[in-house]
Amino acid sequence: MKKIFTKKLWLVTLLFSATNLLNAQQLLVQNFNFSGNVSANGWIAHSGAATNAIATTTGLTYTGLPVSGIGNAALVSNLSGEDDNITFTNQTTDGQSVYFSCMVNVTEVSTTKSGDYFLHIGSGGGASFTTFAARVFVKTTATGINFGISNTATPTYGTTNFALNTTYLLIVKYTISVAGNDPVSLWIIPSGVPASEAAAGTPELVNTTTAGQNTISAIALRQGSSTTSVQTVVDGLVVGLTWSDVTTGGTLPIFLQYLNGQKTSTGIALNWKVTCLSTNIVMEMERAADSRNFIPVTTIEATQARCNLPFDFTDALPLKGKNYYRLKMRDIDGKISYSPVVLIINGSKGIEFVGLYPSMVKNETALSISSARATTIETKITDINGRLIKTGKQTIPTGSSLITINCTNLAPGIYNLTGIAEDATAKTIRFVKL
């Protein structure tokens, strides 16, 4: 029987490292500088919620790219499941181009995947996101991979055979055309960071025969059918209005150092600290009962000097039971970033199995739990056929806890982790051992 270790977290504390400055035309920079599911860290599930959720994995590096080597990356699985999006400032001007770039590394083992799209932009965003554009496809071949592009679900694939397990710089240009089809171009750069479109040379693909959307306001990660989708790692995702925005820019001018929360006699006390490179920021503390439908509970405006000091807020009228909080931060240019979500239980009893981070596991994973009181948790790991692999039992304190599980000796495959509390509350979460 393998030992399951417990890390006790008396407060929900999230730490982030400092990065670079945001250029004026960047709309979004996402370095996945957190651990766990992306839907618990500012992204919103719009399809397949909670099924094989997209989680973080080891980050990617690409020489010369400013966002290289920062934080983790997102692992878009080949199992089908949850799709997630994150929004940015609406772009509606006829003729305006929207660019997005990322590091991409395809880690699929099957050579017979017919292909599906894993990344796209679109109109709207949020939980009902259904209008897409600039869909990026990938498929496997006998000797490598091909990338594709389209505004619709029918792709055009390029002929270049790219290598598996290799990090490339992916750049997409989409131009809003109110009266007709919306041109979209795809570059896959094997090395170096071209200073301009001209320097990048001929795109791998140009698609001018499909219509997209007249409003662009969100970008999404997608997990398609398990028979067609290709396992892919995405990192350093940047959205902007020019080529240089998505190739030479940095990260948001506001970054969170920590966010703490705990239940007190007067409500739920929250405190946080940010570092601000913008002259002025607006922060909204948002709350939800379900981790998705957030509403603001307080708004704070601060100068750059004020950001040198911690902030605090007490939610005097919290919801009964589960309270999910996140911080929405907006800089002087209107660029928005979100903190990860924290869960506080308001009550004398109650327990929540928050999630398993990551769900694509190399060596270890952690079961996140929030409990209104100290309790004992039993854990069971079973394989896809229901065979019991190992069990454990741990006592956790009031507040939030992480039970770290060593998976080094598990054979690659699909497993289920079940957590069972003393009051019989239970949750089963699927994970994949890589």
Coordinates of C-alpha atoms in Angstrom, one line a residue:
M1 CA 0.0 0.0 0.0
K2 CA 1.5 3.3 -1.0
K3 CA 1.4 6.2 1.5
I4 CA -0.8 9.2 0.7
F5 CA 0.7 12.4 2.1
T6 CA -1.4 15.4 3.4
K7 CA -0.5 19.1 3.1
K8 CA -2.7 21.2 5.5
L9 CA -3.7 24.6 4.2
W10 CA -5.4 26.7 7.0
L11 CA -6.1 29.5 4.5
V12 CA -6.7 29.3 0.8
T13 CA -3.5 30.9 -0.4
L14 CA -2.5 31.4 -4.0
L15 CA 1.0 32.6 -5.0
F16 CA 2.1 34.0 -8.3
S17 CA 5.4 35.2 -9.7
A18 CA 6.1 38.6 -11.3
T19 CA 6.3 38.8 -15.1
N20 CA 6.6 41.5 -17.8
L21 CA 4.6 44.5 -18.9
L22 CA 1.5 44.5 -21.2
N23 CA 1.7 46.4 -24.4
A24 CA -1.2 48.7 -25.2
Q25 CA -2.9 46.6 -27.9
Q26 CA -2.7 43.2 -26.2
L27 CA -6.1 41.9 -25.2
L28 CA -5.2 38.9 -23.2
V29 CA -2.1 37.1 -21.9
Q30 CA -2.5 33.6 -20.4
N31 CA 0.6 31.9 -19.0
F32 CA -1.3 29.3 -17.0
N33 CA 0.6 30.5 -14.0
F34 CA -1.4 28.4 -11.6
S35 CA -2.0 24.7 -10.8
G36 CA -5.2 22.8 -11.3
N37 CA -8.1 23.0 -13.7
V38 CA -8.3 26.1 -15.9
S39 CA -12.1 26.4 -15.1
A40 CA -11.1 27.1 -11.5
N41 CA -8.7 29.8 -12.6
G42 CA -10.6 32.4 -14.7
W43 CA -11.8 30.2 -17.6
I44 CA -15.5 29.3 -18.0
A45 CA -16.7 25.9 -19.1
H46 CA -19.1 26.1 -22.0
S47 CA -19.4 22.4 -22.9
G48 CA -18.9 19.1 -21.1
A49 CA -18.5 20.8 -17.7
A50 CA -16.6 18.8 -15.1
T51 CA -15.9 15.9 -17.6
N52 CA -12.2 15.4 -18.1
A53 CA -11.6 19.0 -17.2
I54 CA -8.7 20.8 -18.8
A55 CA -5.9 21.0 -16.3
T56 CA -2.3 22.3 -16.1
T57 CA 0.8 20.4 -16.9
T58 CA 4.5 21.3 -17.1
G59 CA 5.0 24.6 -19.0
L60 CA 6.7 24.9 -22.4
T61 CA 9.7 26.9 -23.5
Y62 CA 10.5 28.5 -26.9
T63 CA 13.7 30.5 -27.4
G64 CA 13.2 34.2 -27.9
L65 CA 9.5 34.3 -27.0
P66 CA 8.8 36.6 -24.0
V67 CA 6.1 34.4 -22.5
S68 CA 8.3 31.3 -22.7
G69 CA 9.0 29.4 -19.5
I70 CA 6.4 31.2 -17.3
G71 CA 4.1 29.2 -15.1
N72 CA 2.5 25.9 -16.4
A73 CA 0.7 25.0 -19.5
A74 CA -2.8 23.6 -20.4
L75 CA -3.1 20.0 -21.4
V76 CA -5.9 19.5 -24.0
S77 CA -6.7 15.8 -23.8
N78 CA -7.7 13.3 -26.4
L79 CA -10.5 11.9 -24.2
S80 CA -13.3 14.3 -25.0
G81 CA -14.8 16.4 -22.3
E82 CA -14.9 20.0 -20.9
D83 CA -14.3 22.9 -23.2
D84 CA -13.3 26.3 -21.6
N85 CA -13.1 29.9 -22.7
I86 CA -11.9 33.2 -21.4
T87 CA -13.1 36.6 -22.6
F88 CA -11.4 39.9 -23.6
T89 CA -12.5 43.3 -24.9
N90 CA -15.0 43.1 -27.8
Q91 CA -13.6 43.7 -31.2
T92 CA -16.3 44.7 -33.8
T93 CA -14.6 47.1 -36.3
D94 CA -15.0 46.0 -39.9
G95 CA -11.5 45.3 -41.3
Q96 CA -9.9 44.9 -37.9
S97 CA -7.5 42.0 -37.5
V98 CA -7.3 40.0 -34.3
Y99 CA -4.1 37.9 -33.8
F100 CA -3.5 35.1 -31.3
S101 CA -0.4 33.1 -30.6
C102 CA 0.8 30.3 -28.4
M103 CA 3.4 27.6 -27.9
V104 CA 2.0 24.3 -28.9
N105 CA 3.4 20.8 -28.4
V106 CA 1.5 17.7 -29.7
T107 CA 2.0 14.7 -27.5
E108 CA -0.5 12.3 -29.0
V109 CA 0.7 8.6 -29.2
S110 CA -1.9 7.4 -31.8
T111 CA -1.0 7.8 -35.5
T112 CA -4.6 7.3 -36.7
K113 CA -6.4 10.4 -35.2
S114 CA -8.3 12.0 -38.1
G115 CA -8.1 15.4 -36.4
D116 CA -10.2 18.0 -34.6
Y117 CA -10.0 21.6 -33.5
F118 CA -8.4 22.4 -30.1
L119 CA -8.2 26.2 -30.1
H120 CA -10.5 28.9 -31.5
I121 CA -11.8 32.4 -30.9
G122 CA -15.4 33.6 -31.1
S123 CA -18.2 35.9 -30.1
G124 CA -19.7 36.1 -26.6
G125 CA -17.9 33.7 -24.4
G126 CA -19.1 32.5 -21.0
A127 CA -21.2 29.4 -20.2
S128 CA -23.3 29.7 -23.4
F129 CA -20.4 30.2 -25.9
T130 CA -21.4 28.7 -29.2
T131 CA -20.4 31.1 -32.0
F132 CA -16.8 30.4 -33.2
A133 CA -14.2 31.5 -35.6
A134 CA -10.6 30.8 -36.5
R135 CA -10.6 27.2 -35.4
V136 CA -7.2 25.5 -35.3
F137 CA -7.1 21.8 -36.1
V138 CA -4.4 19.1 -35.7
K139 CA -4.4 15.5 -37.0
T140 CA -1.8 12.8 -36.8
T141 CA -0.1 11.0 -39.7
A142 CA 2.1 8.0 -40.0
T143 CA 5.1 10.1 -39.4
G144 CA 4.0 13.3 -37.6
I145 CA 1.2 15.8 -37.6
N146 CA -0.6 18.3 -39.8
F147 CA -2.2 21.6 -38.7
G148 CA -5.5 23.0 -40.2
I149 CA -7.5 26.1 -40.0
S150 CA -11.2 27.1 -40.7
N151 CA -14.0 29.3 -39.5
T152 CA -16.3 26.3 -39.6
A153 CA -16.1 22.7 -38.4
T154 CA -14.7 21.6 -41.8
P155 CA -11.0 22.2 -41.9
T156 CA -8.4 22.8 -44.6
Y157 CA -5.2 21.0 -43.6
G158 CA -1.7 22.0 -44.5
T159 CA 0.8 19.6 -46.2
T160 CA 3.8 20.2 -43.9
N161 CA 4.5 17.2 -41.7
F162 CA 5.4 18.6 -38.3
A163 CA 7.0 16.6 -35.6
L164 CA 5.4 15.2 -32.4
N165 CA 6.7 16.2 -29.0
T166 CA 8.2 19.4 -30.4
T167 CA 7.3 22.9 -29.3
Y168 CA 6.3 25.3 -32.1
L169 CA 5.1 28.9 -32.1
L170 CA 1.6 29.0 -33.5
I171 CA 0.3 32.4 -34.8
V172 CA -3.2 33.0 -36.2
K173 CA -4.5 36.2 -38.0
Y174 CA -8.3 36.7 -38.3
T175 CA -9.8 39.7 -40.0
I176 CA -13.4 40.8 -39.4
S177 CA -15.3 41.2 -42.6
V178 CA -18.9 42.3 -41.9
A179 CA -20.0 41.9 -45.6
G180 CA -18.5 38.6 -46.5
N181 CA -16.1 35.7 -45.6
D182 CA -13.5 36.4 -42.8
P183 CA -9.9 35.6 -43.9
V184 CA -7.9 33.6 -41.5
S185 CA -4.2 32.7 -41.7
L186 CA -2.1 30.2 -39.8
W187 CA 1.7 30.2 -39.2
I188 CA 3.6 27.3 -37.5
I189 CA 7.1 28.6 -36.7
P190 CA 9.7 25.9 -35.8
S191 CA 12.3 28.3 -34.4
G192 CA 12.9 32.0 -33.9
V193 CA 10.3 34.8 -33.5
P194 CA 9.7 36.7 -36.8
A195 CA 9.5 40.4 -36.3
S196 CA 6.7 40.8 -38.8
E197 CA 4.3 39.0 -41.1
A198 CA 6.7 39.6 -44.0
A199 CA 9.6 38.1 -42.0
A200 CA 7.4 35.1 -41.1
G201 CA 7.0 34.3 -44.8
T202 CA 4.1 32.4 -46.5
P203 CA 1.6 31.1 -43.9
E204 CA 1.1 27.3 -43.6
L205 CA -2.5 28.0 -44.5
V206 CA -4.8 30.8 -45.7
N207 CA -8.6 30.3 -45.6
T208 CA -10.7 32.9 -47.3
T209 CA -13.8 30.8 -48.1
T210 CA -15.5 30.6 -44.8
A211 CA -17.5 33.0 -42.7
G212 CA -16.6 33.6 -39.0
Q213 CA -18.1 36.2 -36.6
N214 CA -18.4 40.0 -36.7
T215 CA -17.7 40.3 -33.0
I216 CA -14.6 38.6 -31.4
S217 CA -14.5 38.6 -27.6
A218 CA -13.3 35.2 -26.4
I219 CA -10.7 32.5 -27.0
A220 CA -11.3 28.8 -26.1
L221 CA -9.6 25.5 -25.6
R222 CA -11.5 22.5 -26.9
Q223 CA -11.5 18.8 -26.4
G224 CA -13.2 17.1 -29.3
S225 CA -14.2 13.5 -29.9
S226 CA -12.0 10.8 -28.3
T227 CA -11.7 9.2 -31.7
T228 CA -10.6 12.3 -33.6
S229 CA -9.0 14.7 -31.1
V230 CA -5.2 14.9 -30.5
Q231 CA -3.6 15.4 -27.1
T232 CA -1.9 18.8 -27.2
V233 CA -0.1 21.1 -24.8
V234 CA -0.8 24.8 -25.1
D235 CA 1.1 27.5 -23.3
G236 CA 1.8 31.3 -23.5
L237 CA -1.5 32.2 -25.1
V238 CA -1.6 35.8 -26.2
V239 CA -4.4 37.8 -28.0
G240 CA -3.7 41.2 -29.6
L241 CA -4.4 43.5 -32.5
T242 CA -1.0 43.5 -34.2
W243 CA 1.7 40.9 -35.1
S244 CA 4.0 42.4 -32.5
D245 CA 1.4 42.3 -29.8
V246 CA 1.4 38.5 -29.9
T247 CA 5.1 37.9 -30.6
T248 CA 7.0 40.5 -28.5
G249 CA 4.6 41.4 -25.7
G250 CA 4.7 40.3 -22.1
T251 CA 2.0 39.7 -19.5
L252 CA -0.7 41.7 -17.7
P253 CA 0.4 44.8 -15.7
I254 CA -1.4 43.4 -12.7
F255 CA -0.5 40.2 -11.0
L256 CA -1.8 38.6 -7.9
Q257 CA 0.7 37.7 -5.1
Y258 CA -1.9 36.0 -2.9
L259 CA -5.6 35.7 -2.1
N260 CA -6.7 34.3 1.3
G261 CA -10.1 33.6 2.7
Q262 CA -11.5 32.2 5.9
K263 CA -14.8 32.1 7.8
T264 CA -15.0 34.4 10.8
S265 CA -17.6 35.5 13.4
T266 CA -18.6 38.5 11.2
G267 CA -18.7 36.8 7.8
I268 CA -16.1 35.6 5.3
A269 CA -12.8 37.6 5.5
L270 CA -10.9 37.9 2.3
N271 CA -7.4 39.5 1.9
W272 CA -5.1 39.8 -1.0
K273 CA -2.1 41.6 -2.4
V274 CA -1.4 42.6 -6.0
T275 CA 1.5 44.2 -7.8
C276 CA 0.4 46.9 -10.2
L277 CA 2.4 48.2 -13.2
S278 CA -0.6 50.3 -14.4
T279 CA -1.2 53.8 -13.1
N280 CA -4.7 52.8 -12.0
I281 CA -6.7 49.6 -11.5
V282 CA -10.2 48.5 -10.6
M283 CA -10.7 45.3 -8.6
E284 CA -14.0 43.5 -8.2
M285 CA -14.4 40.7 -5.7
E286 CA -16.9 38.4 -7.3
R287 CA -18.9 35.6 -5.6
A288 CA -20.8 32.6 -6.9
A289 CA -22.7 29.7 -5.4
D290 CA -21.7 27.3 -8.2
S291 CA -18.1 28.4 -9.2
R292 CA -19.5 29.8 -12.6
N293 CA -22.2 32.4 -12.3
F294 CA -20.3 35.2 -10.5
I295 CA -21.6 38.6 -9.4
P296 CA -19.6 41.4 -7.8
V297 CA -19.9 41.9 -4.1
T298 CA -17.5 44.9 -3.8
T299 CA -15.5 47.2 -6.1
I300 CA -12.2 48.8 -5.2
E301 CA -10.3 51.4 -7.3
A302 CA -6.6 51.9 -6.5
T303 CA -3.6 53.9 -7.7
Q304 CA -0.3 52.3 -8.4
A305 CA 1.0 53.5 -5.0
R306 CA -2.0 52.1 -3.1
C307 CA -1.2 48.7 -4.7
N308 CA 1.9 48.5 -2.6
L309 CA -0.4 47.7 0.4
P310 CA -2.6 44.7 1.1
F311 CA -6.3 44.8 0.6
D312 CA -9.1 43.2 2.6
F313 CA -12.8 42.8 2.5
T314 CA -15.3 41.0 4.7
D315 CA -18.4 39.6 3.1
A316 CA -20.9 40.2 5.9
L317 CA -23.7 38.4 4.1
P318 CA -22.2 35.3 2.6
L319 CA -24.3 32.6 1.1
K320 CA -25.3 29.7 3.2
G321 CA -23.0 26.8 2.5
K322 CA -20.6 27.1 -0.4
N323 CA -19.1 30.5 -1.4
Y324 CA -16.8 30.7 -4.4
Y325 CA -14.8 33.9 -4.7
R326 CA -12.5 35.3 -7.4
L327 CA -10.9 38.7 -8.0
K328 CA -11.5 40.5 -11.4
M329 CA -8.8 43.0 -12.1
R330 CA -9.0 45.7 -14.8
D331 CA -6.1 48.1 -15.8
I332 CA -6.3 51.6 -17.2
D333 CA -6.5 50.3 -20.8
G334 CA -9.4 48.0 -19.9
K335 CA -7.5 44.8 -20.0
I336 CA -8.9 42.2 -17.6
S337 CA -7.4 39.3 -15.7
Y338 CA -8.9 37.0 -13.1
S339 CA -7.6 35.3 -10.0
P340 CA -8.1 31.6 -9.4
V341 CA -11.3 30.7 -7.6
V342 CA -11.3 30.0 -3.9
L343 CA -14.0 28.1 -2.0
I344 CA -15.1 28.9 1.6
I345 CA -17.9 27.0 3.3
N346 CA -20.2 29.1 5.5
G347 CA -21.7 26.7 8.1
S348 CA -20.9 24.4 11.0
K349 CA -20.9 21.4 8.7
G350 CA -20.3 20.6 5.1
I351 CA -17.5 19.4 2.9
E352 CA -16.6 19.9 -0.7
F353 CA -14.3 17.9 -2.9
V354 CA -13.1 20.8 -5.0
G355 CA -11.1 18.9 -7.6
L356 CA -8.0 16.9 -8.5
Y357 CA -5.0 18.9 -9.7
P358 CA -3.7 18.0 -12.2
S359 CA -6.0 15.4 -13.8
M360 CA -3.3 14.5 -16.3
V361 CA -0.7 13.0 -14.0
K362 CA 3.0 12.3 -14.5
N363 CA 4.2 11.7 -10.9
E364 CA 1.7 13.1 -8.4
T365 CA -1.6 14.8 -8.1
A366 CA -3.5 16.5 -5.3
L367 CA -7.1 16.2 -4.1
S368 CA -8.4 19.6 -3.0
I369 CA -10.9 19.6 -0.2
S370 CA -12.8 22.4 1.7
S371 CA -14.4 21.4 5.0
A372 CA -16.4 23.3 7.6
R373 CA -14.9 21.1 10.3
A374 CA -12.1 18.6 10.9
T375 CA -12.9 15.2 9.5
T376 CA -11.4 12.0 8.2
I377 CA -11.2 11.4 4.4
E378 CA -10.9 7.9 2.9
T379 CA -9.5 7.7 -0.6
K380 CA -9.7 4.9 -3.1
I381 CA -8.1 4.6 -6.5
T382 CA -9.5 2.1 -9.0
D383 CA -8.6 1.4 -12.6
I384 CA -11.0 1.6 -15.6
N385 CA -12.3 -1.9 -14.9
G386 CA -13.1 -1.0 -11.2
R387 CA -10.2 -3.0 -9.7
L388 CA -9.0 -1.4 -6.5
I389 CA -5.4 -0.2 -6.8
K390 CA -4.8 1.5 -3.4
T391 CA -6.6 3.2 -0.5
G392 CA -5.7 5.7 2.1
K393 CA -7.2 7.5 5.1
Q394 CA -6.3 11.0 6.3
T395 CA -7.6 13.5 8.9
I396 CA -8.0 17.0 7.5
P397 CA -8.5 20.2 9.5
T398 CA -11.2 22.9 9.2
G399 CA -10.6 24.9 6.1
S400 CA -8.9 23.8 2.9
S401 CA -6.6 20.9 2.5
L402 CA -4.6 19.1 -0.2
I403 CA -4.1 15.4 -0.1
T404 CA -1.1 14.7 -2.4
I405 CA -1.1 11.3 -4.1
N406 CA 2.1 9.8 -5.5
C407 CA 1.2 8.1 -8.8
T408 CA 4.8 7.4 -10.0
N409 CA 4.3 3.6 -9.9
L410 CA 0.9 3.5 -11.6
A411 CA 0.9 2.1 -15.1
P412 CA -0.2 4.6 -17.8
G413 CA -3.9 4.6 -18.2
I414 CA -7.3 5.9 -16.9
Y415 CA -8.1 5.8 -13.2
N416 CA -10.8 6.9 -10.8
L417 CA -10.1 8.6 -7.5
T418 CA -12.9 8.5 -4.9
G419 CA -12.9 10.6 -1.8
I420 CA -15.3 9.6 1.0
A421 CA -16.0 11.8 4.1
E422 CA -17.2 10.7 7.5
D423 CA -20.7 12.0 6.7
A424 CA -20.8 9.8 3.5
T425 CA -20.2 12.7 1.2
A426 CA -18.3 11.3 -1.7
K427 CA -17.0 12.3 -5.1
T428 CA -15.3 10.3 -7.8
I429 CA -12.9 12.1 -10.2
R430 CA -11.3 10.6 -13.3
F431 CA -7.6 11.1 -14.0
V432 CA -5.1 9.9 -16.5
K433 CA -1.7 8.6 -15.7
L434 CA 0.7 9.6 -18.5

